[in-house]
mmCIF file of C-alpha atoms and ligand atoms in Angstrom:
data_model
loop_
_atom_site.group_PDB
_atom_site.id
_atom_site.type_symbol
_atom_site.label_atom_id
_atom_site.label_comp_id
_atom_site.label_asym_id
_atom_site.label_seq_id
_atom_site.Cartn_x
_atom_site.Cartn_y
_atom_site.Cartn_z
ATOM 1 C CA MET A 29 25.415 -12.939 0.490
ATOM 2 C CA ARG A 30 22.703 -14.713 2.467
ATOM 3 C CA ILE A 31 19.773 -12.917 4.443
ATOM 4 C CA ASP A 32 17.633 -15.439 6.712
ATOM 5 C CA VAL A 33 14.254 -12.992 8.522
ATOM 6 C CA VAL A 34 11.729 -14.357 11.153
ATOM 7 C CA SER A 35 8.489 -13.453 11.582
ATOM 8 C CA ILE A 36 5.597 -14.153 12.737
ATOM 9 C CA PHE A 37 3.690 -13.304 9.623
ATOM 10 C CA PRO A 38 6.456 -14.679 7.215
ATOM 11 C CA GLU A 39 4.130 -13.032 4.240
ATOM 12 C CA TYR A 40 4.402 -9.557 4.576
ATOM 13 C CA LEU A 41 8.002 -10.128 2.922
ATOM 14 C CA ALA A 42 6.312 -11.256 -0.690
ATOM 15 C CA PRO A 43 7.110 -7.981 -1.568
ATOM 16 C CA LEU A 44 10.412 -9.216 -1.677
ATOM 17 C CA GLU A 45 10.513 -11.615 -4.774
ATOM 18 C CA LEU A 46 9.093 -8.485 -6.969
ATOM 19 C CA SER A 47 11.003 -5.758 -9.044
ATOM 20 C CA LEU A 48 15.239 -5.936 -8.980
ATOM 21 C CA ILE A 49 15.500 -7.696 -5.111
ATOM 22 C CA GLY A 50 13.332 -10.109 -6.884
ATOM 23 C CA LYS A 51 15.624 -10.924 -10.345
ATOM 24 C CA ALA A 52 18.263 -10.500 -7.607
ATOM 25 C CA ARG A 53 17.208 -13.964 -5.550
ATOM 26 C CA GLN A 54 17.107 -15.390 -9.425
ATOM 27 C CA GLU A 55 20.031 -13.856 -10.709
ATOM 28 C CA GLY A 56 21.623 -15.798 -7.549
ATOM 29 C CA ILE A 57 22.351 -12.310 -6.331
ATOM 30 C CA LEU A 58 20.588 -13.270 -2.768
ATOM 31 C CA ASP A 59 19.828 -15.902 -0.916
ATOM 32 C CA LEU A 60 17.252 -14.665 1.356
ATOM 33 C CA HIS A 61 15.407 -17.104 3.135
ATOM 34 C CA VAL A 62 11.706 -16.373 5.042
ATOM 35 C CA HIS A 63 11.498 -18.558 7.924
ATOM 36 C CA ASP A 64 8.031 -19.166 10.688
ATOM 37 C CA LEU A 65 8.836 -18.930 14.365
ATOM 38 C CA ARG A 66 5.429 -20.147 14.766
ATOM 39 C CA THR A 67 7.432 -23.635 13.411
ATOM 40 C CA PHE A 68 10.140 -23.366 15.996
ATOM 41 C CA THR A 69 7.394 -23.626 18.760
ATOM 42 C CA THR A 70 6.689 -27.189 20.238
ATOM 43 C CA ASP A 71 3.260 -26.553 22.267
ATOM 44 C CA ARG A 72 0.349 -27.735 20.075
ATOM 45 C CA HIS A 73 -1.412 -23.558 20.213
ATOM 46 C CA ARG A 74 2.310 -23.015 19.119
ATOM 47 C CA THR A 75 2.598 -19.861 20.999
ATOM 48 C CA VAL A 76 5.115 -17.474 20.675
ATOM 49 C CA ASP A 77 4.065 -14.786 23.508
ATOM 50 C CA ASP A 78 3.340 -14.342 27.181
ATOM 51 C CA THR A 79 2.597 -11.757 29.903
ATOM 52 C CA PRO A 80 5.254 -9.302 30.905
ATOM 53 C CA TYR A 81 7.488 -9.171 33.997
ATOM 54 C CA GLY A 82 6.479 -6.569 35.841
ATOM 55 C CA GLY A 83 3.255 -5.845 33.903
ATOM 56 C CA GLY A 84 2.055 -2.929 32.210
ATOM 57 C CA ALA A 85 -0.434 -2.844 28.580
ATOM 58 C CA GLY A 86 0.341 -5.739 25.556
ATOM 59 C CA MET A 87 2.377 -8.898 25.673
ATOM 60 C CA VAL A 88 6.046 -9.885 24.997
ATOM 61 C CA MET A 89 7.983 -12.571 21.659
ATOM 62 C CA LYS A 90 8.901 -15.657 24.393
ATOM 63 C CA PRO A 91 12.680 -16.338 24.223
ATOM 64 C CA GLU A 92 13.024 -20.467 22.634
ATOM 65 C CA PRO A 93 10.995 -19.763 20.150
ATOM 66 C CA TRP A 94 13.182 -16.900 19.268
ATOM 67 C CA ALA A 95 16.830 -19.288 20.577
ATOM 68 C CA GLN A 96 15.815 -22.167 18.599
ATOM 69 C CA ALA A 97 15.097 -20.708 15.054
ATOM 70 C CA LEU A 98 18.146 -18.091 15.302
ATOM 71 C CA ALA A 99 20.230 -21.674 16.868
ATOM 72 C CA SER A 100 19.081 -22.742 13.342
ATOM 73 C CA ILE A 101 19.792 -19.913 10.633
ATOM 74 C CA ALA A 102 23.590 -19.518 12.973
ATOM 75 C CA ASP A 103 24.057 -23.192 12.172
ATOM 76 C CA GLU A 104 23.817 -22.991 8.745
ATOM 77 C CA ARG A 105 27.159 -21.385 8.842
ATOM 78 C CA PRO A 106 29.334 -22.431 6.610
ATOM 79 C CA GLU A 107 32.912 -23.839 8.867
ATOM 80 C CA GLY A 108 35.219 -21.081 9.212
ATOM 81 C CA ALA A 109 32.586 -18.474 7.923
ATOM 82 C CA ALA A 110 32.619 -14.217 9.628
ATOM 83 C CA ARG A 111 29.853 -14.157 12.603
ATOM 84 C CA PRO A 112 26.557 -13.578 11.394
ATOM 85 C CA VAL A 113 24.850 -10.078 11.373
ATOM 86 C CA LEU A 114 21.663 -10.329 13.723
ATOM 87 C CA ILE A 115 19.434 -6.632 12.843
ATOM 88 C CA VAL A 116 16.659 -6.427 15.246
ATOM 89 C CA PRO A 117 14.415 -3.840 14.554
ATOM 90 C CA SER A 118 13.274 -1.553 16.793
ATOM 91 C CA PRO A 119 11.903 1.544 17.442
ATOM 92 C CA ALA A 120 14.463 1.394 21.045
ATOM 93 C CA GLY A 121 17.559 1.273 17.936
ATOM 94 C CA GLU A 122 20.309 2.394 16.630
ATOM 95 C CA ARG A 123 19.113 5.117 13.106
ATOM 96 C CA PHE A 124 18.844 3.164 9.247
ATOM 97 C CA THR A 125 20.783 5.624 7.378
ATOM 98 C CA GLN A 126 22.369 5.156 3.678
ATOM 99 C CA ALA A 127 26.084 4.711 5.491
ATOM 100 C CA LEU A 128 24.976 1.642 7.468
ATOM 101 C CA ALA A 129 22.818 0.431 4.334
ATOM 102 C CA TYR A 130 26.749 0.169 2.552
ATOM 103 C CA GLU A 131 28.604 -1.107 5.180
ATOM 104 C CA LEU A 132 25.687 -4.133 5.710
ATOM 105 C CA ALA A 133 26.113 -4.881 1.802
ATOM 106 C CA GLU A 134 29.039 -5.420 2.749
ATOM 107 C CA GLN A 135 28.496 -8.205 5.465
ATOM 108 C CA ASP A 136 28.271 -12.307 3.213
ATOM 109 C CA HIS A 137 25.109 -13.955 6.113
ATOM 110 C CA LEU A 138 22.230 -11.013 7.438
ATOM 111 C CA ALA A 139 19.560 -12.039 9.744
ATOM 112 C CA PHE A 140 16.912 -10.215 11.022
ATOM 113 C CA ALA A 141 13.948 -11.272 14.067
ATOM 114 C CA CYS A 142 10.806 -9.718 13.071
ATOM 115 C CA GLY A 143 9.962 -8.246 16.156
ATOM 116 C CA ARG A 144 6.062 -8.426 17.574
ATOM 117 C CA TYR A 145 3.721 -6.838 19.851
ATOM 118 C CA GLU A 146 5.964 -4.831 22.735
ATOM 119 C CA GLY A 147 9.386 -6.006 21.628
ATOM 120 C CA ILE A 148 11.055 -8.805 21.783
ATOM 121 C CA ASP A 149 12.915 -10.595 25.617
ATOM 122 C CA GLU A 150 15.456 -8.483 25.770
ATOM 123 C CA ARG A 151 17.353 -12.091 27.412
ATOM 124 C CA VAL A 152 16.944 -13.266 23.758
ATOM 125 C CA LEU A 153 19.315 -10.599 22.191
ATOM 126 C CA GLU A 154 22.004 -11.229 25.547
ATOM 127 C CA TRP A 155 21.866 -15.084 24.056
ATOM 128 C CA SER A 156 22.056 -13.994 20.283
ATOM 129 C CA ARG A 157 25.076 -11.666 21.049
ATOM 130 C CA GLU A 158 27.573 -15.568 20.725
ATOM 131 C CA HIS A 159 26.475 -16.424 17.626
ATOM 132 C CA PHE A 160 25.635 -12.850 16.003
ATOM 133 C CA ASP A 161 27.548 -9.369 15.831
ATOM 134 C CA VAL A 162 23.236 -8.064 17.702
ATOM 135 C CA ARG A 163 22.369 -4.862 16.025
ATOM 136 C CA PRO A 164 18.913 -3.261 16.305
ATOM 137 C CA VAL A 165 18.325 -1.287 14.262
ATOM 138 C CA SER A 166 15.244 1.705 13.735
ATOM 139 C CA LEU A 167 13.851 2.971 10.672
ATOM 140 C CA GLY A 168 13.130 6.238 12.305
ATOM 141 C CA ASP A 169 11.330 7.903 14.886
ATOM 142 C CA TYR A 170 8.058 6.192 14.823
ATOM 143 C CA VAL A 171 6.406 3.198 15.939
ATOM 144 C CA LEU A 172 5.226 0.595 13.548
ATOM 145 C CA ASN A 173 3.634 -2.512 14.470
ATOM 146 C CA GLY A 174 5.928 -4.990 13.995
ATOM 147 C CA GLY A 175 9.269 -5.250 11.981
ATOM 148 C CA GLU A 176 7.845 -6.702 8.656
ATOM 149 C CA VAL A 177 8.201 -2.853 6.863
ATOM 150 C CA ALA A 178 10.655 -1.973 8.604
ATOM 151 C CA VAL A 179 13.127 -5.015 6.919
ATOM 152 C CA LEU A 180 11.302 -5.180 3.392
ATOM 153 C CA ALA A 181 12.753 -1.357 3.251
ATOM 154 C CA MET A 182 16.291 -1.953 5.205
ATOM 155 C CA VAL A 183 15.902 -5.127 2.658
ATOM 156 C CA GLU A 184 15.888 -3.855 -0.494
ATOM 157 C CA ALA A 185 18.437 -0.564 1.043
ATOM 158 C CA ILE A 186 20.996 -3.481 1.284
ATOM 159 C CA GLY A 187 20.409 -5.329 -1.624
ATOM 160 C CA ARG A 188 20.140 -2.226 -4.405
ATOM 161 C CA LEU A 189 23.877 -1.842 -3.457
ATOM 162 C CA LEU A 190 24.936 -5.260 -4.440
ATOM 163 C CA PRO A 191 26.756 -5.871 -7.720
ATOM 164 C CA GLY A 192 24.519 -6.854 -10.257
ATOM 165 C CA VAL A 193 21.225 -6.108 -8.960
ATOM 166 C CA VAL A 194 20.988 -2.846 -9.917
ATOM 167 C CA GLY A 195 21.636 -2.118 -13.950
ATOM 168 C CA ASN A 196 23.371 1.783 -13.597
ATOM 169 C CA PRO A 197 25.664 1.628 -10.768
ATOM 170 C CA GLU A 198 26.334 5.435 -11.507
ATOM 171 C CA SER A 199 22.617 5.532 -10.126
ATOM 172 C CA LEU A 200 23.473 5.015 -6.967
ATOM 173 C CA VAL A 201 26.157 8.178 -6.914
ATOM 174 C CA GLU A 202 23.744 11.322 -8.092
ATOM 175 C CA GLU A 203 21.103 9.305 -5.658
ATOM 176 C CA SER A 204 20.139 11.022 -2.606
ATOM 177 C CA HIS A 205 22.761 10.680 1.358
ATOM 178 C CA SER A 206 25.194 9.310 -1.203
ATOM 179 C CA ASP A 207 26.979 12.212 -1.069
ATOM 180 C CA GLY A 208 24.610 14.087 2.599
ATOM 181 C CA LEU A 209 22.663 16.308 0.065
ATOM 182 C CA LEU A 210 19.449 16.129 -1.065
ATOM 183 C CA GLU A 211 19.259 15.289 -4.365
ATOM 184 C CA TYR A 212 18.733 17.786 -6.984
ATOM 185 C CA PRO A 213 15.713 17.513 -9.254
ATOM 186 C CA VAL A 214 14.615 15.899 -13.051
ATOM 187 C CA TYR A 215 13.086 16.459 -15.067
ATOM 188 C CA THR A 216 11.499 14.381 -18.739
ATOM 189 C CA LYS A 217 9.632 15.197 -22.000
ATOM 190 C CA PRO A 218 8.006 17.180 -23.086
ATOM 191 C CA SER A 219 9.826 20.319 -21.901
ATOM 192 C CA VAL A 220 7.060 22.835 -21.577
ATOM 193 C CA TRP A 221 4.109 21.260 -19.290
ATOM 194 C CA ARG A 222 0.846 22.159 -18.974
ATOM 195 C CA GLU A 223 2.987 25.618 -19.080
ATOM 196 C CA ARG A 224 5.052 24.966 -16.902
ATOM 197 C CA GLU A 225 8.729 25.361 -18.132
ATOM 198 C CA VAL A 226 11.669 22.708 -17.430
ATOM 199 C CA PRO A 227 14.694 24.874 -15.232
ATOM 200 C CA ALA A 228 16.246 26.391 -19.756
ATOM 201 C CA VAL A 229 20.000 25.011 -18.172
ATOM 202 C CA LEU A 230 18.448 21.583 -18.699
ATOM 203 C CA LEU A 231 17.707 22.353 -22.112
ATOM 204 C CA SER A 232 21.924 24.320 -22.562
ATOM 205 C CA GLY A 233 23.976 21.468 -23.369
ATOM 206 C CA ASN A 234 25.996 22.652 -21.513
ATOM 207 C CA HIS A 235 26.696 20.127 -19.399
ATOM 208 C CA GLY A 236 28.946 22.199 -16.769
ATOM 209 C CA ARG A 237 26.317 24.575 -16.168
ATOM 210 C CA ILE A 238 24.506 21.545 -15.585
ATOM 211 C CA SER A 239 26.972 20.218 -12.828
ATOM 212 C CA GLN A 240 26.589 23.637 -11.371
ATOM 213 C CA TRP A 241 22.778 24.270 -11.814
ATOM 214 C CA ARG A 242 22.141 20.841 -10.012
ATOM 215 C CA ARG A 243 25.378 21.108 -7.275
ATOM 216 C CA HIS A 244 23.300 24.788 -6.444
ATOM 217 C CA GLU A 245 19.393 22.344 -6.409
ATOM 218 C CA GLN A 246 20.912 20.340 -3.829
ATOM 219 C CA PHE A 247 22.478 22.668 -1.643
ATOM 220 C CA ARG A 248 18.805 24.984 -1.770
ATOM 221 C CA ARG A 249 16.674 21.826 -1.441
ATOM 222 C CA THR A 250 18.913 20.449 1.522
ATOM 223 C CA ALA A 251 18.172 23.521 3.264
ATOM 224 C CA GLU A 252 14.633 23.660 3.136
ATOM 225 C CA ARG A 253 14.081 20.308 4.247
ATOM 226 C CA ARG A 254 16.807 19.005 6.273
ATOM 227 C CA PRO A 255 18.562 21.135 7.408
ATOM 228 C CA ASP A 256 20.881 19.601 9.484
ATOM 229 C CA LEU A 257 22.058 17.255 7.007
ATOM 230 C CA LEU A 258 23.414 21.124 6.028
ATOM 231 C CA GLU A 259 25.045 21.334 9.529
ATOM 232 C CA ALA A 260 26.621 17.440 9.443
ATOM 233 C CA PHE A 261 27.706 18.126 6.079
ATOM 234 C CA ASP A 262 32.236 17.784 5.312
ATOM 235 C CA ALA A 263 31.986 21.246 3.959
ATOM 236 C CA GLY A 264 36.060 22.246 4.430
ATOM 237 C CA LYS A 265 36.914 21.008 0.476
ATOM 238 C CA LEU A 266 34.472 22.744 -0.894
ATOM 239 C CA PRO A 267 35.175 24.545 -3.938
ATOM 240 C CA ARG A 268 34.965 28.682 -3.961
ATOM 241 C CA ALA A 269 31.905 28.464 -6.590
ATOM 242 C CA ASP A 270 29.576 26.429 -3.607
ATOM 243 C CA ARG A 271 30.287 28.277 -0.721
ATOM 244 C CA ALA A 272 29.616 31.192 -3.155
ATOM 245 C CA GLU A 273 25.732 29.351 -2.553
ATOM 246 C CA LEU A 274 26.004 28.550 0.871
ATOM 247 C CA GLN A 275 26.963 32.399 1.577
ATOM 248 C CA GLU A 276 23.756 33.194 -0.746
ATOM 249 C CA LEU A 277 21.062 30.806 1.269
ATOM 250 C CA GLY A 278 22.527 31.733 4.529
ATOM 251 C CA TYR A 279 25.177 29.585 5.225
ATOM 252 C CA ASP A 280 29.076 30.072 6.227
ATOM 253 C CA VAL A 281 32.068 27.932 6.681
ATOM 254 C CA VAL A 282 32.598 28.019 10.446
ATOM 255 C CA ASP A 283 36.246 25.454 11.290
ATOM 256 C CA GLY A 284 35.248 23.138 7.531
ATOM 257 C CA ARG A 285 31.107 22.669 9.076
ATOM 258 C CA LEU A 286 28.253 25.109 7.322
ATOM 259 C CA ARG A 287 26.422 27.568 10.586
ATOM 260 C CA PRO A 288 23.608 28.898 9.190
ATOM 261 C CA ARG A 289 24.552 32.425 9.810
ATOM 262 C CA PRO A 290 22.459 34.281 12.398
ATOM 263 C CA ALA A 291 19.659 36.717 11.522
ATOM 264 C CA ALA A 292 19.930 40.039 11.318
ATOM 265 C CA GLY A 293 19.570 42.391 13.725
ATOM 266 C CA GLY A 294 18.578 41.924 17.676
ATOM 267 C CA ASP A 295 20.219 42.953 20.436
ATOM 268 C CA HIS A 296 22.473 45.528 19.959
ATOM 269 C CA GLY A 297 23.869 45.769 23.244
ATOM 270 C CA ASP A 298 23.336 49.062 24.244
HETATM 271 N N1 ADE B 20 9.227 -1.874 14.650
HETATM 272 C C1 ADE B 20 8.721 -0.830 15.267
HETATM 273 N N2 ADE B 20 8.226 0.428 14.908
HETATM 274 C C2 ADE B 20 9.382 0.107 14.680
HETATM 275 C C3 ADE B 20 10.952 1.190 13.888
HETATM 276 N N3 ADE B 20 10.603 2.595 13.871
HETATM 277 N N4 ADE B 20 12.251 0.545 13.370
HETATM 278 C C4 ADE B 20 12.192 -0.720 13.290
HETATM 279 N N5 ADE B 20 11.589 -1.436 14.089
HETATM 280 C C5 ADE B 20 9.891 -1.362 14.320
#
């Protein structure tokens, strides 16, 4: 996969030389290029921002340096290759999820445009649609100072899904969000640590019981920490043991979806 990142702070992306992503680059699995937006300016001060039309606080990124930078990336596309996807990190974008990470990991070429200040002149996004599939993407409902930190997170989440990046691909199957649930808790030696014992079932050697316990823990943890995920979970084909566990946690299956059981008591209608 090829990835291009455009930023006014290319040093911010230095961690992408480390660990599994750095190794994937060395091994040629990931061809990652970071570009300094200021190299695409033409004035003496290398200006990338200006005041917003209509007034208001802060500065807006000027369109022309972005057009130059993005055109140079689009021009490198090999003859006949599919249009690259241009991801624009923004709190106003669609939510970045594991499902989107899987979708983007299928692409041959991704580009990331890191905005700063109040954002990039909107016309850049319109113009970019001639050359890219443009996707404004948000990491979550909070505001960062710029797109760089979001790119670090997204490139790591996408890059680790590329074949050969994570040594044991099975670890991708059992982790949080791969099946719509949070991951079960994990333990290692010693079996007793500061008077706290590892759950006995994990020492039993009974793989059926261990799987069932882990599944139960996934449901329990998801119900406690992320009930929104449980309500989005496809419960249509759940085995009876799972349904029983979910009932204990206060959920019923209604039309293939999990619904929290209303609390007992309340209005009896008279
Ligand atoms: N830039 C600023 N805030 C952001 C967010 N929440 N997600 C992605 N990019 C951003």
